[in-house]
Amino acid sequence: MNALLAIPFVVPLLGAALALLLRRHRRVQAGVAVATLAVVVADTALLLAATADGTVLTSQAGDWEAPLGITIVADPLAALLLAVSSVVLLVVQLYAIGQDIGGLSRAMPQVFHPIYLVLTAGVCLSFLAGDLFNLFVGFEIMLTASYALITQAPTRARVRASMIYTVVSLTSSILFLTGIALVYGLTGTVNLADIAVKLGSAPAELRMVLALLFLVVFGIKSAIVPMHFWLPDSYPVAITRISAIFAALLTKVAVYAIIRSQTLLFGRDDISTVLLCVAIATMLVGIFGALVQDDINRLMSFALVSHIGFMIFGLGVNSVAALAGVVIYLVHHIVVQANLFLVNGLIRQYVGHSSLRSMRGLTTVSPVLALYFFLPAMSLAGIPPLSGFVAKVALFQAGVGTGGWLVYTALAAGVVTSLLTLMAIFRVWARGFWGTPMPDMVEARERLKRGSHLGGLKFMAVMTGVMVVFGVAIAVCAGPLSEVAFTAAHGLMNGSAYIEAVLGSDTR
Amino acid sequence: MSAPGFTLVVVAAVLYSSGFYLLLQRSLMRVVFGILVLGHAANVSLMLTDRAITLPPLLTEHEGPLSDPLPQAMALTAIVITFGVTTFLLALAYRVWLGDENDEVPADLEDRRIGRLAEPEDSA
Amino acid sequence: MADLESAYPVPAGRADRPGGPPEDWEAPRERWLSTAVRPAFGPRSVLLEVATRLLTPAILTFSVFLLVSGHDRPGGGFAGGLVASMAYVLRYIAGGRHELAAGIPMQPNRLLALGLLLAGGTASAPLLFGRPVLEVVSYTAVLPLFGKVKFASYLLFESGVFLIVVGLVLSVVAALGARMEAEEYEARERGGAWGPEEGGAA
Amino acid sequence: MRAATLEGTPSRPADLLRPARRTGTAPPPGGRCASVLPMMIDVPMLLPAILALHAVVAVPLPPLVRRLGPRAFLLAGVPPAVSAVWALAQAPAIVAGRAATAEVAWAPALGIGLNFRVDALSLAMIVLVSGIGAVIFCYCAAYFHHGERGLGRLAAVLVLFSGAMLGVVTTDNLFALYVFWELTSVTSFLLVGHDDRKEQARRAATQALVTTAGTGLLMLIGFVMLGHAAGDYSISGLVADPPDGGPWLTVALVLVLAGAFGKSAQVPLHFWLPGAMVAPTPVSAYLHAAAMVKGGVYLVARLAPGFADADLWRWLVLGFGLATMLVGGWRALRQDDLKLLLAYGTVSQLGFLVLLGGAGTQVAGVAMIAMLLAHGFFKSALFLTVGIIDHQTGTRSISRLTGLGRRMPVLAVAATLAAASMAGLPPLVGFVGKEAALEAFVPGAAPAPGPEGSAVMLTGLVLGSILTFAYSARFVWGAFADKSTVSERGFRRPSAAFVAAPVALTAVSLGLGLAPALADPLAQGYAHDLPAGHHAYHLSLWHGITLPLLLTGLVIAAGALMFVRRRAVSRLQNRMPRWPDAEYGYHLFVHGVYSVALSVTRRTQSGSLPVYLGIILATMLLLPGARLAAGLITGEIAVPGVQGAFRLWDSPLELLVAAVVVVTTIATVREHRRFPALILLSVLGFGIAGLFVLHGAPDLALTLVLVETLTTIILVFVLRRLPTTFSVRPNGWAKRLTVLLCAAAGTFIALALWLMTAARTDAPISQGYTERADEAGGDNLVNIILADFRALDTLGEIVVLATAAVAVASLVLLNRRNRVVDEPAAEVAVEAEEEARLSAAAEEHADSVAAHAAAEPALGQGQAPARGAGAEAGEAEMTVRGTAAGPEGAGGESRAEAVGGGPGGGEPAEGGPAGGPRPRPADAPGDAADPGPAPPDPGDTPADSADPPPDPRETPADPDDHEGSDDGRP
């Protein structure tokens, strides 16, 4: 059990160290990276299997009991997100390797792999952290790796983008640290479960201040309006694989942190009005931004912001059904966003850019590419029977089940957002995929077909296909997924299982 | 129990305010300075949570109330993390300067393009 | 490419130009004084160079002391690592990039990797025995010469910290100090504009 | 190949889709060969298998069509044929009231399940969807040419559509219904946009999708609300036991009806249907006559037994239905394009069907089934006829066709019969249905709408029928009559196989008309569930001399008169004021959305980092900050009292150090020269270290001093490159606001710290560390925590350090070719140019349009043609290509960048595989995401991008514009 919980972040760290040592041997290095992630995937699958029934697994680092030592906790929510994230990480890794084989990328593989593994460790640690300061450390690992990744192949635009990204992230980190100081000041502890217990005796108003502060802290990283501006200015500029993984995971980790803090720590305090207002703003502002973009990557980034709003909406509704909806939405969105960005990467390979201003007829250039784009895009828009539909239905059900005018307003915003997402996506489709292909696009395709890097390109396409299949599989497995989601949501709403698992179990 | 000394509170307020102000500047170096100042601010706030001046948390040398070691450990971690990240930020600043020959944070071009697009719309 | 050595030699294509240093130029390792040294800041000072070279072993020893005694006194892996890296920074300031290259034991990236392996390995070793991550194992032995000596796994962990801190500082000095210096040099060769002699703090 | 599919597939998907819970008979025994026979008997699971068969057949179709050509459509017709045969085989049991059911579990926790239930209504729909579908697939095999572009895709999507439609009409779960419903929308999007090189097709497809999917989303919410109210998402359960009323139920019904109306093209959402006629004719025949548009009718009819009693429902359905019937009929009369005439006729008939389906009386139900079948058969036959005419003559314009009746007598007869059915003439099924419909609204015959309501409805129906008669006559005349003013066109005789399809469909119309008893059980089976009417009504050709029969006579007379006096009617139509066009409303909507989106994005997304950070700070003040302030004001947050907890300082020395820190901090902020600022910053750091020493934190102080020294040294490294002074922002309200914001934020945080720490009740957990230090074996608590108790944090921290180190190195120590400084002039120049342009544009607030035009001299000309009404496909493409190919024109350099994606031409991104070891360091192509180089495409401003909202009066997409040719002028 101890190993099961530690492997997701320890093994990638060791892998990163090895990869850094082996940076001269590129094949070995890639092998190490893939093997590491494969281990993580297997491990998180086991974790999910072990927690799917609502069990909360814990492990005390250094064998020091809970409030003193750091607890590593896997509840169904964390395990589910870990499992999905690790698969996405593995697929993107393979995609990147394909790109490197083909020599299709300017990123430096020698440092890419180690840093990517560090990112993996950071993401996993953030999901597993049962300690507020450890969560901060997990965030920092993830963020530092992301700073390093976003500057891969630094052009002027990327340096500019990473400047914005880094400074905003640092601001949020500083505020996070401040938040930890505040929490420690109020409770004298940093263990999440312990904080949850001790906050019970704290003055309600102060608790509320903390709840809102942490919403801001994690809200910056999860890009909720009005703190989202940095995202569309930075993500799309990075190289494909990196925007893919950023879009898929980083914001979701922050959303996870919001969920965890607002349910476990501040579950007694009702900030749902704030959450719902924020959700409405996020959905609408994000999708409006997406509608007017000419660059596919930017468009998808705005759509990403917009759909974070759905998750915040579920959190604002604040019922078991709603939280289950959020969990399903998280899973769906991780896969779909990664998928769309991978496809955008393929588009860049084919067309040379991702601007709709000079893109026509991609269906003709590559029908497979069209299919790869179509399915996740439909899923994003919530078109059935894909995963987005399942997620949306879960949220809508929860919203209707709770009622109230604000919830209905948010529901209406959700409907409008879904429609506008559809419009944005079909704008891409009608302009980029349909029509007579531009002559230079056809030329570029011919060049690609003749080129020596076709193998790498095919590998990338296969990996994108794998991701598409994964997305479809999520929809097919909606039954078991929703079961786990409901289990996770029950755990979140209740919290006592978590607290008991961390604090209640005496020294083993 | 007691509240922390107000002097330290004032120090924290000044550090935070100044840090934020530096952060909001266009010059990248000042932004870096802002991060450094904010780092100090965060560490001071961790110190603040230990509500009284006490002895160092060394078990051998003293008898009597020891200061709270946990915020110190966290502040230490934070100092080191801030140091690492600051060096990265500096490298980035250097890079920006290499490209632009100034150290200002430039606005996003695509955003400005979108902004410009809307203008005829408005005048129409 | 992120290697240290690529930072020091003047980039290819410039080597055979008359007046420039040879491509694989390296500071002499054995000598107390190198003649072709150009300090990072200000004019060259022989006194500083000698002092630095003499001080280096002392500083390194002190850093190891900090590392080992951390558990009982102020110090520890961080402080030790910072002190150790200070020695190299001093060397760079006194002697410039070539002096630094001559002095460091291995590439910073390797230091980082080793440190990470050491710390990560210590952290994960208990997992193999079904124990929680990072559990400390200590063993007290009576050695003939030293008497009672305690070996604790956290010392390995702290050594990892130490190595990583040194690696970080070296890497940063190499990148932000030496590389920039090299570029300036290049630019001057090119007939470029600015010289580096603009004050110096340390 | 084909045989294998037939043998293999029915059993395989069934195995895959074996349900978790079964409602039918025992599961089939194991072995694959053995399972085939039991499967045939195991009725329940066959339906999901047939559905899966559609998907299975669709997959290999594209390659097959490439090999076999249009003949592959015959294979594509297999799944609908199988489904139709299955349905007919089930008919006796179903009509007898034993609905066939099946169930495949999906996500039971969410109430989503693939439950199927086939009753009389479903059966009628299957006959249309699958029966007519199969015929149309056969027709396709003759209609399309070998090697036509995208034919394989078309075939596959058409089969998928057929499957989705089958799902819509057989499912018994609200969510599953929505699933299939949206699948039909999406597949129809792809089908309508089949000829995607035409601007018009793209636009019509998007329009249809936005309309149907948008209303579909409303319907989904309605479903959720209905299901929540009823506690059950099964349709049969919902209808059998409708939830009690309430305001939300009313809303739910309205939302559901919105979905149904959108799908069935009810006024005012009807505009998409004529637009969708750009689809190939067989597709139109299938989607827009037989199947998809019936979805809304089906939904209304499906829910009517449960909800027709609600007043709101009744008036919505009757009102919109009648309005649609009249508007559609009226507009059908003025079309010159035969296909558009039929399209508007379909709109009219859909209104008729919705009205009948929603009325909720038994007679209306009977009439609905009859009309449903009748319309499916005659309208698809007529569409197919138009397809043949178009295919053989190259036009379908009434004003250009003549003499076809002589040359294609068989087709002419068939089409005339079909049109007669549409007009409601005996002995065709259309007549039978219309009789029943009129009967349903004879005042007093049914309790439903009340006598006055019935009278109004009856009048409306008669008017609608007159219009129907008139446009039916116009169709026959327009398609087949000899017109003296029109010269004959070239013509190829259609093959017998080609004509077979419409003839067969007409034959069914005739057959059902002659033997209405065939359809009657079906109609009775459906009507049985409806709230009772006052007498039983059976479909029949002859009911005696009744009011409906007399009214039919009136209809025929008046309709004939309208046809004879068509010129007068046409003049009248031209004199009528133009109604506000629904399509115009759609464009307004799209345009509005884009304008709002633009202005919102422009105002929020400024691209400036200080603004972003300022907003973050403001948010922090607004949320937790305001909360804290409120708590302080209301006194809910306790402030440490002066005598008890409040302390000013801990020692005088602290005060001194604090003063140093404060002064240096403020001085740092005010210092604009870099090195003095740096020195102040180090002093600040050492001051903080002093504070740490005072507070008993020697470890912290030691580390901070070391770190501070190193930081200072590294800062010197970097700072010596940078300008000597920082840029200074002018004093002004912005600066004052910034100062205020930052001061408030800082104060908030410090206050919160103070208050929270003062409010702590429990002792901190650190006590435990002191107690257990000996276990860990050390004296320095901080270090023990770092290395033992909380070593995981330390591990994370060194990972951060290592990563930062690698990041710094990789950022600075790059290959020469990767260095930004060595980027070729191209990108830099272009960016600079763009920058300059941007700032120029930004400065010239006064006349931004002029600035815009001046900045992009090359674009001026391009704009007009692409923008205007001439957005006809070819022209638009020409414009785009023109700009693409003309880099040597004005502004050529930046243009070439934009189109070619950088100096390397259309090189793939991220490094350009062709680039190899070339010394070109810029990844300009990879960086094409960088917006720099490209000025916006002419005519591609977002406002008109996805769905350009041009002036509707001028768009060719507006079908009404074909009326310019007036009435064909015989």
GROMACS .gro file of C-alpha atoms in nm, chain D residues 534-808:
model
  275
 1368HIS     CA    1  -6.631   1.117  -2.865
 1369HIS     CA    2  -6.652   0.849  -3.126
 1370ALA     CA    3  -6.429   0.591  -3.280
 1371TYR     CA    4  -6.301   0.683  -3.621
 1372HIS     CA    5  -6.151   0.448  -3.876
 1373LEU     CA    6  -5.953   0.533  -4.181
 1374SER     CA    7  -6.161   0.482  -4.490
 1375LEU     CA    8  -6.216   0.622  -4.835
 1376TRP     CA    9  -6.586   0.667  -4.783
 1377HIS     CA   10  -6.756   0.786  -4.470
 1378GLY     CA   11  -7.074   0.906  -4.633
 1379ILE     CA   12  -7.156   1.265  -4.711
 1380THR     CA   13  -6.995   1.441  -4.422
 1381LEU     CA   14  -6.875   1.789  -4.350
 1382PRO     CA   15  -6.514   1.694  -4.425
 1383LEU     CA   16  -6.610   1.559  -4.763
 1384LEU     CA   17  -6.790   1.881  -4.847
 1385LEU     CA   18  -6.492   2.078  -4.730
 1386THR     CA   19  -6.267   1.867  -4.951
 1387GLY     CA   20  -6.484   1.962  -5.241
 1388LEU     CA   21  -6.444   2.326  -5.148
 1389VAL     CA   22  -6.070   2.281  -5.121
 1390ILE     CA   23  -6.045   2.129  -5.465
 1391ALA     CA   24  -6.255   2.399  -5.620
 1392ALA     CA   25  -6.074   2.684  -5.456
 1393GLY     CA   26  -5.735   2.528  -5.512
 1394ALA     CA   27  -5.807   2.474  -5.878
 1395LEU     CA   28  -5.920   2.833  -5.908
 1396MET     CA   29  -5.598   2.951  -5.745
 1397PHE     CA   30  -5.397   2.749  -5.987
 1398VAL     CA   31  -5.585   2.875  -6.290
 1399ARG     CA   32  -5.556   3.233  -6.175
 1400ARG     CA   33  -5.193   3.188  -6.078
 1401ARG     CA   34  -5.083   3.514  -6.234
 1402ALA     CA   35  -5.324   3.708  -6.021
 1403VAL     CA   36  -5.209   3.516  -5.714
 1404SER     CA   37  -4.853   3.591  -5.799
 1405ARG     CA   38  -4.926   3.961  -5.838
 1406LEU     CA   39  -5.100   3.955  -5.504
 1407GLN     CA   40  -4.799   3.788  -5.349
 1408ASN     CA   41  -4.567   4.048  -5.489
 1409ARG     CA   42  -4.781   4.324  -5.351
 1410MET     CA   43  -4.788   4.178  -5.004
 1411PRO     CA   44  -4.554   4.352  -4.765
 1412ARG     CA   45  -4.247   4.147  -4.694
 1413TRP     CA   46  -4.265   3.986  -4.358
 1414PRO     CA   47  -3.974   4.012  -4.130
 1415ASP     CA   48  -3.773   3.720  -4.243
 1416ALA     CA   49  -3.691   3.451  -3.991
 1417GLU     CA   50  -3.358   3.393  -4.156
 1418TYR     CA   51  -3.284   3.757  -4.106
 1419GLY     CA   52  -3.347   3.695  -3.740
 1420TYR     CA   53  -3.097   3.414  -3.744
 1421HIS     CA   54  -2.837   3.637  -3.903
 1422LEU     CA   55  -2.908   3.907  -3.652
 1423PHE     CA   56  -2.854   3.651  -3.380
 1424VAL     CA   57  -2.525   3.532  -3.522
 1425HIS     CA   58  -2.410   3.882  -3.589
 1426GLY     CA   59  -2.511   3.989  -3.241
 1427VAL     CA   60  -2.325   3.702  -3.085
 1428TYR     CA   61  -2.010   3.788  -3.270
 1429SER     CA   62  -2.033   4.157  -3.190
 1430VAL     CA   63  -2.084   4.084  -2.824
 1431ALA     CA   64  -1.803   3.833  -2.830
 1432LEU     CA   65  -1.570   4.080  -2.993
 1433SER     CA   66  -1.644   4.363  -2.761
 1434VAL     CA   67  -1.627   4.144  -2.452
 1435THR     CA   68  -1.298   3.994  -2.556
 1436ARG     CA   69  -1.155   4.326  -2.660
 1437ARG     CA   70  -1.240   4.480  -2.329
 1438THR     CA   71  -1.123   4.195  -2.111
 1439GLN     CA   72  -0.828   4.047  -2.295
 1440SER     CA   73  -0.592   4.341  -2.300
 1441GLY     CA   74  -0.272   4.142  -2.339
 1442SER     CA   75  -0.096   4.345  -2.072
 1443LEU     CA   76   0.062   4.168  -1.778
 1444PRO     CA   77   0.032   4.453  -1.525
 1445VAL     CA   78  -0.336   4.479  -1.601
 1446TYR     CA   79  -0.382   4.106  -1.550
 1447LEU     CA   80  -0.203   4.112  -1.218
 1448GLY     CA   81  -0.394   4.420  -1.111
 1449ILE     CA   82  -0.720   4.243  -1.182
 1450ILE     CA   83  -0.606   3.946  -0.976
 1451LEU     CA   84  -0.528   4.175  -0.685
 1452ALA     CA   85  -0.859   4.351  -0.725
 1453THR     CA   86  -1.036   4.016  -0.719
 1454MET     CA   87  -0.857   3.927  -0.402
 1455LEU     CA   88  -0.971   4.251  -0.247
 1456LEU     CA   89  -1.321   4.206  -0.378
 1457LEU     CA   90  -1.377   3.854  -0.249
 1458PRO     CA   91  -1.187   3.771   0.071
 1459GLY     CA   92  -1.093   4.134   0.131
 1460ALA     CA   93  -1.447   4.263   0.129
 1461ARG     CA   94  -1.551   3.972   0.345
 1462LEU     CA   95  -1.289   4.057   0.603
 1463ALA     CA   96  -1.387   4.421   0.600
 1464ALA     CA   97  -1.750   4.329   0.641
 1465GLY     CA   98  -1.665   4.102   0.931
 1466LEU     CA   99  -1.469   4.378   1.100
 1467ILE     CA  100  -1.743   4.631   1.050
 1468THR     CA  101  -2.016   4.407   1.179
 1469GLY     CA  102  -1.791   4.303   1.465
 1470GLU     CA  103  -1.819   3.935   1.383
 1471ILE     CA  104  -1.442   3.917   1.366
 1472ALA     CA  105  -1.284   3.985   1.700
 1473VAL     CA  106  -1.004   4.240   1.712
 1474PRO     CA  107  -0.735   4.174   1.973
 1475GLY     CA  108  -0.792   4.415   2.254
 1476VAL     CA  109  -0.533   4.672   2.361
 1477GLN     CA  110  -0.499   4.553   2.717
 1478GLY     CA  111  -0.499   4.181   2.657
 1479ALA     CA  112  -0.357   4.039   2.341
 1480PHE     CA  113  -0.239   4.346   2.159
 1481ARG     CA  114   0.135   4.401   2.155
 1482LEU     CA  115   0.318   4.665   1.960
 1483TRP     CA  116   0.654   4.498   1.948
 1484ASP     CA  117   0.846   4.221   2.110
 1485SER     CA  118   1.173   4.399   2.169
 1486PRO     CA  119   1.310   4.744   2.093
 1487LEU     CA  120   1.570   4.588   1.869
 1488GLU     CA  121   1.293   4.442   1.661
 1489LEU     CA  122   1.151   4.786   1.617
 1490LEU     CA  123   1.482   4.910   1.489
 1491VAL     CA  124   1.530   4.627   1.240
 1492ALA     CA  125   1.169   4.660   1.131
 1493ALA     CA  126   1.226   5.028   1.067
 1494VAL     CA  127   1.526   4.947   0.850
 1495VAL     CA  128   1.324   4.692   0.657
 1496VAL     CA  129   1.035   4.928   0.602
 1497VAL     CA  130   1.255   5.213   0.493
 1498THR     CA  131   1.460   5.005   0.252
 1499THR     CA  132   1.148   4.847   0.110
 1500ILE     CA  133   0.991   5.179   0.033
 1501ALA     CA  134   1.319   5.309  -0.100
 1502THR     CA  135   1.345   5.005  -0.327
 1503VAL     CA  136   1.007   5.082  -0.468
 1504ARG     CA  137   1.093   5.442  -0.534
 1505GLU     CA  138   1.437   5.376  -0.677
 1506HIS     CA  139   1.454   5.386  -1.052
 1507ARG     CA  140   1.821   5.320  -1.101
 1508ARG     CA  141   1.902   4.954  -1.118
 1509PHE     CA  142   2.210   4.921  -0.902
 1510PRO     CA  143   2.095   5.134  -0.613
 1511ALA     CA  144   1.771   4.938  -0.622
 1512LEU     CA  145   1.968   4.617  -0.614
 1513ILE     CA  146   2.171   4.731  -0.315
 1514LEU     CA  147   1.858   4.839  -0.134
 1515LEU     CA  148   1.710   4.500  -0.206
 1516SER     CA  149   2.006   4.321  -0.052
 1517VAL     CA  150   1.991   4.541   0.253
 1518LEU     CA  151   1.626   4.452   0.276
 1519GLY     CA  152   1.713   4.083   0.261
 1520PHE     CA  153   1.969   4.114   0.535
 1521GLY     CA  154   1.722   4.311   0.741
 1522ILE     CA  155   1.473   4.029   0.712
 1523ALA     CA  156   1.743   3.789   0.815
 1524GLY     CA  157   1.794   4.007   1.119
 1525LEU     CA  158   1.427   3.977   1.200
 1526PHE     CA  159   1.459   3.602   1.175
 1527VAL     CA  160   1.749   3.600   1.417
 1528LEU     CA  161   1.546   3.802   1.662
 1529HIS     CA  162   1.260   3.561   1.630
 1530GLY     CA  163   1.466   3.260   1.711
 1531ALA     CA  164   1.520   3.127   1.364
 1532PRO     CA  165   1.894   3.096   1.310
 1533ASP     CA  166   1.859   2.836   1.037
 1534LEU     CA  167   1.633   3.060   0.846
 1535ALA     CA  168   1.862   3.356   0.891
 1536LEU     CA  169   2.168   3.160   0.780
 1537THR     CA  170   1.999   3.030   0.471
 1538LEU     CA  171   1.849   3.366   0.389
 1539VAL     CA  172   2.184   3.539   0.412
 1540LEU     CA  173   2.342   3.283   0.183
 1541VAL     CA  174   2.056   3.293  -0.062
 1542GLU     CA  175   2.048   3.669  -0.054
 1543THR     CA  176   2.417   3.689  -0.135
 1544LEU     CA  177   2.383   3.450  -0.422
 1545THR     CA  178   2.075   3.625  -0.552
 1546THR     CA  179   2.253   3.955  -0.545
 1547ILE     CA  180   2.548   3.817  -0.736
 1548ILE     CA  181   2.325   3.662  -0.998
 1549LEU     CA  182   2.123   3.979  -1.022
 1550VAL     CA  183   2.444   4.163  -1.089
 1551PHE     CA  184   2.522   3.920  -1.368
 1552VAL     CA  185   2.199   3.998  -1.536
 1553LEU     CA  186   2.156   4.358  -1.439
 1554ARG     CA  187   2.479   4.470  -1.594
 1555ARG     CA  188   2.322   4.398  -1.931
 1556LEU     CA  189   2.004   4.583  -1.875
 1557PRO     CA  190   1.935   4.954  -1.900
 1558THR     CA  191   2.068   5.166  -1.617
 1559THR     CA  192   1.728   5.290  -1.519
 1560PHE     CA  193   1.392   5.130  -1.515
 1561SER     CA  194   1.116   5.277  -1.717
 1562VAL     CA  195   0.909   5.517  -1.518
 1563ARG     CA  196   0.541   5.543  -1.552
 1564PRO     CA  197   0.403   5.893  -1.551
 1565ASN     CA  198   0.226   6.008  -1.242
 1566GLY     CA  199  -0.141   5.999  -1.306
 1567TRP     CA  200  -0.460   5.848  -1.188
 1568ALA     CA  201  -0.350   5.506  -1.311
 1569LYS     CA  202  -0.042   5.517  -1.094
 1570ARG     CA  203  -0.233   5.645  -0.797
 1571LEU     CA  204  -0.486   5.373  -0.845
 1572THR     CA  205  -0.209   5.115  -0.856
 1573VAL     CA  206  -0.059   5.244  -0.535
 1574LEU     CA  207  -0.397   5.237  -0.369
 1575LEU     CA  208  -0.470   4.887  -0.493
 1576CYS     CA  209  -0.139   4.749  -0.377
 1577ALA     CA  210  -0.156   4.920  -0.040
 1578ALA     CA  211  -0.505   4.784   0.015
 1579ALA     CA  212  -0.401   4.433  -0.086
 1580GLY     CA  213  -0.097   4.439   0.141
 1581THR     CA  214  -0.296   4.576   0.429
 1582PHE     CA  215  -0.561   4.315   0.382
 1583ILE     CA  216  -0.314   4.030   0.395
 1584ALA     CA  217  -0.130   4.164   0.698
 1585LEU     CA  218  -0.453   4.232   0.882
 1586ALA     CA  219  -0.583   3.888   0.802
 1587LEU     CA  220  -0.263   3.735   0.932
 1588TRP     CA  221  -0.285   3.929   1.251
 1589LEU     CA  222  -0.648   3.849   1.313
 1590MET     CA  223  -0.620   3.484   1.224
 1591THR     CA  224  -0.318   3.420   1.434
 1592ALA     CA  225  -0.483   3.599   1.723
 1593ALA     CA  226  -0.791   3.382   1.681
 1594ARG     CA  227  -0.606   3.055   1.706
 1595THR     CA  228  -0.743   2.834   1.981
 1596ASP     CA  229  -0.558   2.506   1.948
 1597ALA     CA  230  -0.189   2.478   2.018
 1598PRO     CA  231   0.013   2.429   1.702
 1599ILE     CA  232   0.113   2.074   1.622
 1600SER     CA  233   0.483   2.164   1.661
 1601GLN     CA  234   0.462   2.053   2.020
 1602GLY     CA  235   0.473   1.702   1.883
 1603TYR     CA  236   0.804   1.762   1.711
 1604THR     CA  237   0.969   1.865   2.034
 1605GLU     CA  238   0.837   1.558   2.206
 1606ARG     CA  239   0.950   1.317   1.945
 1607ALA     CA  240   1.279   1.474   1.851
 1608ASP     CA  241   1.478   1.210   2.029
 1609GLU     CA  242   1.311   0.942   1.821
 1610ALA     CA  243   1.444   1.116   1.518
 1611GLY     CA  244   1.775   1.161   1.688
 1612GLY     CA  245   1.875   1.522   1.660
 1613ASP     CA  246   1.865   1.855   1.832
 1614ASN     CA  247   1.794   2.104   1.557
 1615LEU     CA  248   1.420   2.083   1.525
 1616VAL     CA  249   1.403   2.276   1.200
 1617ASN     CA  250   1.653   2.047   1.041
 1618ILE     CA  251   1.483   1.736   1.172
 1619ILE     CA  252   1.158   1.857   1.027
 1620LEU     CA  253   1.324   1.923   0.695
 1621ALA     CA  254   1.517   1.600   0.677
 1622ASP     CA  255   1.291   1.362   0.856
 1623PHE     CA  256   0.943   1.463   0.973
 1624ARG     CA  257   0.857   1.647   0.656
 1625ALA     CA  258   1.130   1.527   0.427
 1626LEU     CA  259   0.879   1.489   0.148
 1627ASP     CA  260   0.855   1.867   0.126
 1628THR     CA  261   1.229   1.887   0.103
 1629LEU     CA  262   1.235   1.625  -0.167
 1630GLY     CA  263   0.986   1.830  -0.362
 1631GLU     CA  264   1.184   2.141  -0.303
 1632ILE     CA  265   1.508   2.004  -0.440
 1633VAL     CA  266   1.317   1.880  -0.740
 1634VAL     CA  267   1.205   2.236  -0.793
 1635LEU     CA  268   1.565   2.350  -0.768
 1636ALA     CA  269   1.692   2.089  -1.007
 1637THR     CA  270   1.419   2.170  -1.254
 1638ALA     CA  271   1.486   2.540  -1.229
 1639ALA     CA  272   1.854   2.474  -1.291
 1640VAL     CA  273   1.783   2.268  -1.599
 1641ALA     CA  274   1.536   2.528  -1.714
 1642VAL     CA  275   1.782   2.813  -1.676
   0.00000   0.00000   0.00000
